[in-house]
Short mmCIF file of C-alpha atoms in Angstrom, two decimals:
data_model
loop_
_atom_site.label_atom_id
_atom_site.label_comp_id
_atom_site.label_asym_id
_atom_site.label_seq_id
_atom_site.Cartn_x
_atom_site.Cartn_y
_atom_site.Cartn_z
CA UNK A 1 5.57 26.83 -28.98
CA UNK A 2 8.27 28.89 -27.35
CA UNK A 3 11.83 27.69 -28.20
CA UNK A 4 12.18 25.32 -25.13
CA UNK A 5 12.32 22.19 -27.38
CA UNK A 6 13.40 23.63 -30.81
CA UNK A 7 16.74 22.08 -30.40
CA UNK A 8 15.27 18.37 -30.30
CA UNK A 9 15.60 18.07 -34.00
CA UNK A 10 18.07 14.98 -34.13
CA UNK A 11 17.74 12.05 -31.92
CA UNK A 12 20.76 11.31 -29.61
CA UNK A 13 23.12 8.54 -30.77
CA UNK A 14 22.76 6.04 -27.94
CA UNK A 15 19.89 3.56 -28.37
CA UNK A 16 17.23 3.69 -25.38
CA UNK A 17 15.48 0.70 -23.85
CA UNK A 18 11.81 0.34 -24.57
CA UNK A 19 10.73 0.91 -21.07
CA UNK A 20 11.60 3.49 -18.52
CA UNK A 21 10.69 4.04 -14.92
CA UNK A 22 9.98 7.34 -13.70
CA UNK A 23 9.82 9.26 -10.37
CA UNK A 24 8.19 12.36 -9.52
CA UNK A 25 9.74 15.68 -9.61
CA UNK A 26 9.86 19.51 -10.23
CA UNK A 27 6.61 21.24 -10.58
CA UNK A 28 7.85 24.75 -10.61
CA UNK A 29 8.57 26.66 -7.35
CA UNK A 30 5.70 28.47 -5.38
CA UNK A 31 6.39 32.20 -4.47
CA UNK A 32 9.98 32.05 -3.61
CA UNK A 33 9.48 34.72 -0.90
CA UNK A 34 7.24 32.42 1.14
CA UNK A 35 9.30 30.61 3.81
CA UNK A 36 7.09 27.63 4.11
CA UNK A 37 4.67 25.38 1.91
CA UNK A 38 1.74 23.33 2.81
CA UNK A 39 0.36 20.32 1.71
CA UNK A 40 -2.98 18.89 2.71
CA UNK A 41 -2.65 15.59 4.28
CA UNK A 42 1.02 16.11 5.17
CA UNK A 43 -0.01 16.04 8.87
CA UNK A 44 1.16 12.55 9.75
CA UNK A 45 3.69 14.55 11.79
CA UNK A 46 1.34 17.20 13.05
CA UNK A 47 1.99 20.62 11.60
CA UNK A 48 1.74 20.40 7.68
CA UNK A 49 4.42 23.40 7.25
CA UNK A 50 7.61 22.92 5.71
CA UNK A 51 10.64 24.89 5.45
CA UNK A 52 11.95 25.20 1.94
CA UNK A 53 15.52 24.90 1.02
CA UNK A 54 17.27 28.21 0.07
CA UNK A 55 17.84 26.66 -3.21
CA UNK A 56 14.46 25.84 -3.82
CA UNK A 57 13.85 28.68 -6.64
CA UNK A 58 17.43 28.91 -7.58
CA UNK A 59 17.18 27.09 -11.00
CA UNK A 60 15.96 29.65 -13.78
CA UNK A 61 15.65 26.80 -16.39
CA UNK A 62 13.04 24.88 -14.19
CA UNK A 63 9.66 24.35 -15.90
CA UNK A 64 8.58 27.58 -14.65
CA UNK A 65 4.81 26.55 -14.04
CA UNK A 66 2.78 27.33 -10.83
CA UNK A 67 1.74 23.86 -9.74
CA UNK A 68 -0.25 24.08 -6.45
CA UNK A 69 -1.92 21.34 -4.37
CA UNK A 70 -5.39 20.36 -5.20
CA UNK A 71 -6.86 21.66 -1.97
CA UNK A 72 -5.75 25.14 -2.95
CA UNK A 73 -8.40 25.11 -5.84
CA UNK A 74 -11.29 25.51 -3.24
CA UNK A 75 -9.71 28.67 -2.12
CA UNK A 76 -9.25 30.09 -5.64
CA UNK A 77 -11.24 32.75 -7.46
CA UNK A 78 -12.65 30.08 -9.73
CA UNK A 79 -12.89 26.85 -7.40
CA UNK A 80 -14.02 24.56 -10.49
CA UNK A 81 -11.34 25.98 -12.97
CA UNK A 82 -8.35 23.50 -12.76
CA UNK A 83 -6.22 24.15 -16.00
CA UNK A 84 -5.40 20.51 -15.61
CA UNK A 85 -8.85 19.26 -16.62
CA UNK A 86 -9.36 21.96 -19.22
CA UNK A 87 -6.24 21.09 -21.11
CA UNK A 88 -5.72 17.27 -21.03
CA UNK A 89 -8.72 16.39 -23.35
CA UNK A 90 -9.28 12.59 -23.49
CA UNK A 91 -6.41 12.08 -21.08
CA UNK A 92 -8.21 13.93 -18.16
CA UNK A 93 -9.80 10.78 -16.62
CA UNK A 94 -6.08 9.26 -16.04
CA UNK A 95 -4.72 9.83 -12.60
CA UNK A 96 -1.37 11.93 -12.63
CA UNK A 97 0.89 8.90 -11.90
CA UNK A 98 -0.74 6.84 -14.76
CA UNK A 99 -0.58 9.81 -17.23
CA UNK A 100 3.05 10.04 -16.44
CA UNK A 101 3.61 6.23 -16.99
CA UNK A 102 2.12 6.94 -20.34
CA UNK A 103 4.16 9.93 -21.25
CA UNK A 104 7.23 7.89 -20.02
CA UNK A 105 6.71 5.55 -23.10
CA UNK A 106 7.27 8.52 -25.65
CA UNK A 107 10.57 9.46 -27.43
CA UNK A 108 11.98 12.97 -26.69
CA UNK A 109 10.61 14.50 -29.92
CA UNK A 110 7.07 13.12 -29.39
CA UNK A 111 7.27 14.32 -25.69
CA UNK A 112 8.20 18.02 -27.00
CA UNK A 113 5.47 17.93 -29.67
CA UNK A 114 2.80 16.87 -27.11
CA UNK A 115 3.82 19.89 -24.78
CA UNK A 116 2.57 22.38 -27.52
CA UNK A 117 -0.83 20.93 -27.66
CA UNK A 118 -2.19 22.71 -24.39
CA UNK A 119 -0.79 24.66 -21.40
CA UNK A 120 -1.82 21.65 -19.07
CA UNK A 121 0.31 19.18 -21.38
CA UNK A 122 3.17 21.63 -21.31
CA UNK A 123 3.21 21.48 -17.53
CA UNK A 124 3.06 17.59 -17.50
CA UNK A 125 5.40 17.01 -20.36
CA UNK A 126 8.06 19.16 -18.56
CA UNK A 127 7.93 16.66 -15.48
CA UNK A 128 11.59 16.48 -15.00
CA UNK A 129 11.80 12.64 -14.23
CA UNK A 130 10.57 12.11 -17.82
CA UNK A 131 13.57 13.79 -19.03
CA UNK A 132 15.95 12.25 -16.44
CA UNK A 133 14.81 8.74 -17.74
CA UNK A 134 15.59 9.90 -21.60
CA UNK A 135 19.16 11.34 -20.45
CA UNK A 136 20.25 8.09 -18.73
CA UNK A 137 18.71 5.80 -21.42
CA UNK A 138 20.28 7.55 -24.28
CA UNK A 139 23.53 9.08 -22.65
CA UNK A 140 24.21 6.88 -19.86
CA UNK A 141 26.41 8.65 -17.56
CA UNK A 142 28.15 10.58 -20.23
CA UNK A 143 26.06 13.88 -19.59
CA UNK A 144 26.86 17.26 -18.12
CA UNK A 145 24.01 18.20 -15.68
CA UNK A 146 22.55 21.58 -16.70
CA UNK A 147 20.46 22.36 -13.48
CA UNK A 148 17.61 20.09 -14.59
CA UNK A 149 17.09 16.89 -16.78
CA UNK A 150 15.07 18.57 -19.31
CA UNK A 151 17.85 21.41 -19.82
CA UNK A 152 20.48 18.56 -19.80
CA UNK A 153 18.83 16.67 -22.71
CA UNK A 154 18.28 19.94 -24.60
CA UNK A 155 22.01 20.80 -24.13
CA UNK A 156 23.03 17.31 -25.31
CA UNK A 157 20.63 17.51 -28.33
CA UNK A 158 22.21 20.78 -29.26
CA UNK A 159 25.61 19.55 -29.34
CA UNK A 160 26.37 20.93 -25.85
CA UNK A 161 25.56 24.59 -26.79
CA UNK A 162 23.95 25.93 -23.69
CA UNK A 163 22.94 29.10 -25.56
CA UNK A 164 20.25 27.08 -27.24
CA UNK A 165 18.33 26.48 -23.87
CA UNK A 166 15.90 29.23 -23.11
CA UNK A 167 16.64 30.89 -19.96
CA UNK A 168 13.03 30.59 -18.56
CA UNK A 169 10.00 28.75 -19.69
CA UNK A 170 6.25 29.88 -19.63
CA UNK A 171 4.52 30.88 -16.59
CA UNK A 172 1.38 29.19 -16.17
CA UNK A 173 -1.17 29.62 -13.38
CA UNK A 174 -4.11 27.61 -12.44
CA UNK A 175 -2.78 24.03 -12.60
CA UNK A 176 -3.65 21.96 -9.38
CA UNK A 177 -2.18 18.38 -8.48
CA UNK A 178 -1.26 16.81 -5.46
CA UNK A 179 0.98 14.23 -7.15
CA UNK A 180 3.10 16.79 -9.03
CA UNK A 181 3.04 19.23 -5.98
CA UNK A 182 4.28 16.69 -3.41
CA UNK A 183 6.95 15.67 -5.53
CA UNK A 184 8.31 19.11 -6.03
CA UNK A 185 7.72 19.67 -2.19
CA UNK A 186 9.82 16.55 -1.40
CA UNK A 187 12.66 17.77 -3.55
CA UNK A 188 12.77 21.38 -2.18
CA UNK A 189 11.93 21.01 1.68
CA UNK A 190 14.22 20.70 4.38
CA UNK A 191 14.09 17.92 6.91
CA UNK A 192 11.86 18.77 9.86
CA UNK A 193 13.34 19.16 13.32
CA UNK A 194 11.15 16.43 14.82
CA UNK A 195 12.49 14.06 12.21
CA UNK A 196 15.84 14.70 13.29
CA UNK A 197 15.51 14.99 17.08
CA UNK A 198 15.10 11.41 18.28
CA UNK A 199 18.51 9.64 18.87
CA UNK A 200 17.94 6.54 20.78
CA UNK A 201 20.61 4.24 19.45
CA UNK A 202 23.33 2.85 21.83
CA UNK A 203 26.55 4.65 21.50
CA UNK A 204 29.95 2.67 22.71
CA UNK A 205 33.50 3.79 22.69
CA UNK A 206 36.46 1.79 23.49
CA UNK A 207 34.59 -1.60 23.90
CA UNK A 208 36.53 -4.78 23.36
CA UNK A 209 35.79 -7.29 20.59
CA UNK A 210 35.04 -9.57 23.03
CA UNK A 211 32.33 -7.24 24.63
CA UNK A 212 31.00 -6.40 21.30
CA UNK A 213 30.42 -10.02 20.21
CA UNK A 214 28.79 -10.74 23.59
CA UNK A 215 26.75 -7.49 24.10
CA UNK A 216 26.05 -6.29 20.68
CA UNK A 217 26.47 -9.32 18.01
CA UNK A 218 24.67 -11.89 20.16
CA UNK A 219 21.76 -9.73 20.85
CA UNK A 220 21.50 -8.62 17.16
CA UNK A 221 21.02 -5.01 17.82
CA UNK A 222 22.30 -1.71 16.25
CA UNK A 223 25.04 0.11 17.85
CA UNK A 224 26.93 3.42 16.91
CA UNK A 225 30.85 2.99 17.51
CA UNK A 226 32.92 6.03 18.18
CA UNK A 227 36.53 6.48 17.86
CA UNK A 228 37.40 3.30 15.87
CA UNK A 229 38.35 5.20 12.72
CA UNK A 230 41.09 7.44 13.97
CA UNK A 231 43.77 5.44 12.11
CA UNK A 232 42.14 5.91 8.71
CA UNK A 233 44.05 8.03 6.24
CA UNK A 234 40.70 8.62 4.48
CA UNK A 235 39.39 10.96 7.32
CA UNK A 236 42.07 13.64 6.36
CA UNK A 237 42.74 12.99 2.58
CA UNK A 238 39.54 12.28 1.11
CA UNK A 239 38.82 15.85 -0.13
CA UNK A 240 37.10 16.44 -3.60
CA UNK A 241 40.34 17.31 -5.08
CA UNK A 242 42.21 14.30 -3.91
CA UNK A 243 39.45 11.92 -4.94
CA UNK A 244 39.44 13.60 -8.39
CA UNK A 245 43.24 13.36 -8.76
CA UNK A 246 43.50 9.54 -7.76
CA UNK A 247 40.34 8.53 -9.82
CA UNK A 248 40.85 10.61 -13.04
CA UNK A 249 39.31 8.86 -16.06
CA UNK A 250 37.82 6.06 -13.96
CA UNK A 251 33.96 5.37 -13.89
CA UNK A 252 31.85 4.41 -10.87
CA UNK A 253 28.31 3.01 -10.61
CA UNK A 254 25.78 5.58 -10.13
CA UNK A 255 22.35 4.32 -10.09
CA UNK A 256 21.86 2.56 -13.60
CA UNK A 257 24.84 4.13 -15.21
CA UNK A 258 28.53 4.71 -14.78
CA UNK A 259 30.10 8.15 -14.33
CA UNK A 260 33.30 9.70 -13.71
CA UNK A 261 33.89 11.30 -10.53
CA UNK A 262 34.07 14.94 -11.95
CA UNK A 263 30.84 14.58 -14.00
CA UNK A 264 28.99 13.24 -10.72
CA UNK A 265 30.27 16.08 -8.45
CA UNK A 266 29.07 18.81 -11.11
CA UNK A 267 25.65 16.77 -11.05
CA UNK A 268 25.53 16.82 -7.37
CA UNK A 269 26.22 20.31 -6.96
CA UNK A 270 23.38 21.39 -9.08
CA UNK A 271 20.70 18.81 -8.50
CA UNK A 272 17.49 19.45 -6.68
CA UNK A 273 15.32 16.29 -7.01
CA UNK A 274 13.33 13.98 -4.89
CA UNK A 275 15.46 10.80 -5.42
CA UNK A 276 19.10 12.12 -6.37
CA UNK A 277 21.34 9.73 -8.10
CA UNK A 278 23.72 7.93 -5.70
CA UNK A 279 27.13 6.61 -6.26
CA UNK A 280 27.26 3.44 -4.95
CA UNK A 281 30.50 1.22 -6.37
CA UNK A 282 31.49 -2.16 -5.49
CA UNK A 283 34.60 -2.17 -7.08
CA UNK A 284 36.17 1.10 -6.10
CA UNK A 285 39.23 -0.53 -4.46
CA UNK A 286 40.03 -2.53 -7.72
CA UNK A 287 39.53 0.66 -9.80
CA UNK A 288 41.53 3.02 -7.43
CA UNK A 289 43.85 1.01 -5.34
CA UNK A 290 44.68 4.21 -3.20
CA UNK A 291 41.10 4.26 -2.06
CA UNK A 292 41.50 0.76 -0.74
CA UNK A 293 44.60 1.46 1.09
CA UNK A 294 43.07 4.61 2.67
CA UNK A 295 40.94 2.51 5.07
CA UNK A 296 40.85 -0.67 7.31
CA UNK A 297 38.42 -2.92 8.57
CA UNK A 298 37.37 -1.88 12.39
CA UNK A 299 38.72 -4.50 14.62
CA UNK A 300 35.06 -5.68 15.50
CA UNK A 301 34.28 -6.76 12.07
CA UNK A 302 37.37 -8.50 10.97
CA UNK A 303 36.18 -12.08 11.22
CA UNK A 304 34.47 -12.26 7.60
CA UNK A 305 33.68 -15.73 6.71
CA UNK A 306 32.68 -15.08 3.07
CA UNK A 307 36.46 -14.29 2.54
CA UNK A 308 36.98 -18.21 2.31
CA UNK A 309 35.36 -17.92 -1.26
CA UNK A 310 38.08 -15.67 -2.43
CA UNK A 311 37.08 -13.82 -5.71
CA UNK A 312 33.89 -15.76 -5.81
CA UNK A 313 32.37 -14.17 -2.80
CA UNK A 314 29.36 -11.89 -3.30
CA UNK A 315 29.90 -8.20 -3.42
CA UNK A 316 30.59 -7.12 -0.10
CA UNK A 317 32.30 -3.39 0.15
CA UNK A 318 31.04 -0.27 -1.53
CA UNK A 319 31.88 3.43 -1.49
CA UNK A 320 28.98 5.61 -1.09
CA UNK A 321 28.95 9.31 -2.44
CA UNK A 322 25.93 11.71 -2.48
CA UNK A 323 24.34 14.94 -1.85
CA UNK A 324 22.08 16.15 0.72
CA UNK A 325 18.69 14.33 0.03
CA UNK A 326 20.16 11.30 -1.43
CA UNK A 327 20.07 7.83 0.16
CA UNK A 328 18.57 4.63 0.50
CA UNK A 329 15.16 3.66 1.23
CA UNK A 330 13.98 0.74 3.53
CA UNK A 331 15.72 -2.49 2.63
CA UNK A 332 17.32 -5.36 4.49
CA UNK A 333 21.26 -6.07 3.74
CA UNK A 334 21.73 -8.94 1.22
CA UNK A 335 22.08 -12.62 1.81
CA UNK A 336 21.38 -12.05 5.50
CA UNK A 337 24.54 -10.59 6.35
CA UNK A 338 25.47 -8.05 8.85
CA UNK A 339 27.12 -4.75 7.91
CA UNK A 340 28.97 -1.62 9.16
CA UNK A 341 28.89 1.77 7.77
CA UNK A 342 31.51 4.28 8.25
CA UNK A 343 31.16 8.03 7.73
CA UNK A 344 34.23 9.76 6.26
CA UNK A 345 32.52 13.14 5.41
CA UNK A 346 29.04 14.41 6.18
CA UNK A 347 26.20 13.19 8.12
CA UNK A 348 23.45 10.51 7.88
CA UNK A 349 20.12 10.07 9.25
CA UNK A 350 19.32 6.46 10.27
CA UNK A 351 16.09 4.83 10.81
CA UNK A 352 16.02 0.95 11.80
CA UNK A 353 13.43 -1.39 12.57
CA UNK A 354 13.79 -5.05 14.00
CA UNK A 355 13.43 -8.11 11.43
CA UNK A 356 9.77 -8.81 12.80
CA UNK A 357 8.65 -5.15 12.32
CA UNK A 358 7.91 -4.20 8.70
CA UNK A 359 8.18 -0.51 8.45
CA UNK A 360 5.05 1.35 7.62
CA UNK A 361 4.65 1.97 3.96
CA UNK A 362 6.78 -1.01 3.04
CA UNK A 363 5.30 -4.22 1.60
CA UNK A 364 7.73 -7.26 1.19
CA UNK A 365 6.44 -10.18 -0.71
CA UNK A 366 5.48 -13.53 1.25
CA UNK A 367 8.84 -15.11 0.07
CA UNK A 368 10.96 -12.02 0.64
CA UNK A 369 12.01 -11.90 -3.04
CA UNK A 370 10.46 -8.37 -3.71
CA UNK A 371 10.00 -5.35 -1.46
CA UNK A 372 7.62 -2.58 -2.57
CA UNK A 373 8.16 0.84 -1.03
CA UNK A 374 6.16 3.17 -3.40
CA UNK A 375 7.46 6.41 -1.69
CA UNK A 376 10.70 8.47 -1.80
CA UNK A 377 12.41 8.91 1.55
CA UNK A 378 11.21 12.35 1.99
CA UNK A 379 7.81 11.31 1.40
CA UNK A 380 8.07 8.37 3.79
CA UNK A 381 8.92 10.87 6.42
CA UNK A 382 5.90 13.27 5.49
CA UNK A 383 3.40 10.46 5.49
CA UNK A 384 4.73 7.52 7.66
CA UNK A 385 7.19 8.72 10.32
CA UNK A 386 4.63 10.29 12.57
CA UNK A 387 2.81 7.07 12.74
CA UNK A 388 5.60 5.15 14.48
CA UNK A 389 5.24 7.66 17.51
CA UNK A 390 2.45 5.22 18.82
CA UNK A 391 3.98 2.07 18.01
CA UNK A 392 5.04 -0.34 20.92
CA UNK A 393 8.14 -1.22 18.98
CA UNK A 394 9.59 2.10 17.90
CA UNK A 395 12.55 2.19 15.45
CA UNK A 396 16.14 2.93 16.39
CA UNK A 397 17.30 6.32 15.15
CA UNK A 398 20.39 8.27 15.13
CA UNK A 399 22.37 10.77 12.97
CA UNK A 400 25.90 9.34 12.36
CA UNK A 401 28.68 11.73 11.52
CA UNK A 402 32.11 11.88 10.17
CA UNK A 403 34.44 9.45 12.02
CA UNK A 404 31.45 7.20 13.28
CA UNK A 405 30.39 3.79 12.63
CA UNK A 406 27.02 2.12 12.64
CA UNK A 407 26.56 -1.69 13.09
CA UNK A 408 23.38 -2.85 11.20
CA UNK A 409 22.62 -6.41 12.70
CA UNK A 410 21.23 -8.95 9.86
CA UNK A 411 17.72 -8.74 9.13
CA UNK A 412 17.16 -5.12 10.27
CA UNK A 413 15.14 -2.81 8.11
CA UNK A 414 16.98 0.47 7.64
CA UNK A 415 16.54 3.75 5.75
CA UNK A 416 19.29 6.13 5.29
CA UNK A 417 19.18 9.72 4.12
CA UNK A 418 22.17 12.17 3.73
CA UNK A 419 21.82 15.45 5.55
CA UNK A 420 24.54 16.97 3.53
CA UNK A 421 27.15 15.89 0.95
CA UNK A 422 28.59 12.51 2.44
CA UNK A 423 31.01 10.17 1.65
CA UNK A 424 31.13 6.57 3.52
CA UNK A 425 32.40 3.24 3.13
CA UNK A 426 30.26 0.23 3.98
CA UNK A 427 30.81 -3.63 4.15
CA UNK A 428 28.74 -6.60 4.59
CA UNK A 429 30.24 -9.59 6.33
CA UNK A 430 29.48 -12.98 7.89
CA UNK A 431 30.83 -13.86 11.38
CA UNK A 432 30.42 -17.00 13.46
CA UNK A 433 27.58 -15.55 15.38
CA UNK A 434 25.58 -15.10 11.79
CA UNK A 435 27.14 -18.02 9.82
CA UNK A 436 24.04 -20.36 10.54
CA UNK A 437 21.38 -17.56 9.32
CA UNK A 438 23.50 -17.06 6.07
CA UNK A 439 23.63 -20.85 5.33
CA UNK A 440 19.82 -21.18 5.84
CA UNK A 441 19.25 -17.99 3.59
CA UNK A 442 21.55 -19.46 0.73
CA UNK A 443 19.62 -22.76 0.61
CA UNK A 444 16.08 -21.54 0.59
CA UNK A 445 14.04 -22.78 -2.50
CA UNK A 446 14.02 -19.47 -4.19
CA UNK A 447 17.76 -18.65 -3.63
CA UNK A 448 18.14 -17.76 -7.13
CA UNK A 449 15.91 -14.82 -6.72
CA UNK A 450 17.06 -13.90 -3.15
CA UNK A 451 20.53 -14.25 -3.53
CA UNK A 452 22.51 -10.95 -4.48
CA UNK A 453 25.81 -10.09 -5.48
CA UNK A 454 27.19 -12.72 -7.45
CA UNK A 455 26.68 -14.77 -10.75
CA UNK A 456 26.11 -18.01 -9.31
CA UNK A 457 23.25 -17.62 -7.08
CA UNK A 458 21.94 -21.31 -7.08
CA UNK A 459 25.29 -23.00 -6.15
CA UNK A 460 26.52 -20.39 -3.59
CA UNK A 461 25.41 -22.23 -0.37
CA UNK A 462 27.18 -25.56 -1.51
CA UNK A 463 30.23 -23.57 -2.52
CA UNK A 464 30.23 -21.55 0.88
CA UNK A 465 29.63 -24.42 3.11
CA UNK A 466 32.13 -26.67 1.53
CA UNK A 467 34.95 -23.85 1.75
CA UNK A 468 34.00 -23.24 5.50
CA UNK A 469 34.22 -26.77 6.26
CA UNK A 470 37.63 -27.12 4.55
CA UNK A 471 38.94 -23.90 6.23
CA UNK A 472 37.30 -24.38 9.67
CA UNK A 473 36.77 -28.17 10.18
CA UNK A 474 33.95 -28.83 12.71
CA UNK A 475 32.88 -25.28 12.93
CA UNK A 476 29.34 -25.64 11.54
CA UNK A 477 28.66 -28.78 13.54
CA UNK A 478 29.76 -26.87 16.74
CA UNK A 479 27.51 -23.82 15.89
CA UNK A 480 24.77 -25.98 15.27
CA UNK A 481 25.10 -27.74 18.65
CA UNK A 482 25.52 -24.48 20.60
CA UNK A 483 22.29 -23.27 18.55
CA UNK A 484 20.34 -26.29 19.89
CA UNK A 485 21.40 -25.77 23.40
CA UNK A 486 20.40 -22.13 23.47
CA UNK A 487 17.18 -23.17 22.04
CA UNK A 488 16.42 -25.84 24.76
CA UNK A 489 17.53 -23.33 27.30
CA UNK A 490 14.94 -20.82 26.23
CA UNK A 491 12.33 -23.70 25.75
CA UNK A 492 13.00 -24.59 29.54
CA UNK A 493 12.91 -21.06 30.83
CA UNK A 494 9.72 -20.64 32.89
CA UNK A 495 6.86 -18.97 31.51
CA UNK A 496 4.90 -16.38 33.55
CA UNK A 497 2.26 -19.05 34.22
CA UNK A 498 4.74 -21.46 35.46
CA UNK A 499 6.41 -19.13 37.73
CA UNK A 500 3.31 -18.06 38.99
CA UNK A 501 1.81 -21.69 39.85
CA UNK A 502 3.40 -24.01 42.23
CA UNK A 503 3.28 -27.35 40.53
CA UNK A 504 3.29 -29.12 43.72
CA UNK A 505 0.48 -27.67 45.71
CA UNK A 506 -1.59 -26.39 43.02
CA UNK A 507 -1.68 -23.02 44.73
CA UNK A 508 -0.06 -19.52 43.68
CA UNK A 509 3.28 -18.41 44.71
CA UNK A 510 4.57 -14.87 44.34
CA UNK A 511 8.43 -14.56 43.86
CA UNK A 512 9.23 -10.95 42.47
#
């Protein structure tokens, strides 16, 4: 075996959990001189060609193995010769995703040992998400990213001596796998023009609070607000240098681990993977008070009824930092709250579906406790975005840029991907318009599974209702009365058939 894994002699000190999840990443790059890549079946959006990022082949320590889509095997000189089949032995019948699940159970030394058994196992064992899981499980956030997760693990196992990491790996040809190739493609392709072109969200500037409530909140529809962050010091102050200075030594939540900001920025500058780690921290203002002072809640969202709970309120605000390609796959915001998301630096692509329309590729459980979305953000665009063109209820889409705010109404499904390195602040809140929805959500029979952001999930409804009644006597009863009146008015509204038939004469009338 070449020296790729020779430094994995001693286990790292931190104990790993017995199970690890993996996501799919990094088969080696194709010919870097080719401007486009092709994947059979990617034509959900039409032309299956994709432009690669300029950095697609910039990592000399990537696995160095030529992985091609399975369809290319038909065009090869030996159509029946797939290195995968010849080199996996008894593991050959396993599909690639299941094979990686099995390898994900291995310790690092076992994974390295397996890679010397054959060229095919060398390719599979070098799958970078396997090493990502090992790094995060054993090191937490105390790692220095070295261009790939495998290289990062080797550097850590070598005591941080990068000269022990081989500059290149084996060059292997003839390995065909749609699963591995699509993972690499999703990590290395640019967003297509047609994925970014649609912008059908309503944009508002200078709207009054009363107008916002009547025209936006009451109708429960998304809107992009312009010009309401101009007083934020963060817009001018939040450079990398400033954030590093004020947060020195503080750790932030990044996926399943905690990291200092300097380590995270080094990772973000060098990462090229399908699902980049995303800094998403709910306690940023407590950790770094200067960050809390550098922004204020836009005037439209200052009625936040969860605030009556004081320190017992669920998590509600987050700072969000991530490189291009990072983001959040489809989800509905917690506890039936509405939200606003303000961009300080960068740009984000938003795709939103109303509550009654489940996005394609997304499978919520019947009780809403779990949501299965088996694809990454880029894979969703590749395989499902094009299907939305024929839907009667097409998604609301936009690109939100620095200084702009997206309002996300309660219950709306939304996906967000960073188009460049981005910094944002988001808050979830409860206004009068949404209070009854939140109370109903919190008292569902499976509230212990649905409620999030608090330790006391079971009693949150009673605590919240009691605090509202104490702070705002009569508010809940008044809102319930108004809701009943609105429901009665909708019920009395004539249907098409009622408006077309004259009840007295039995004949038809036309009144357009």
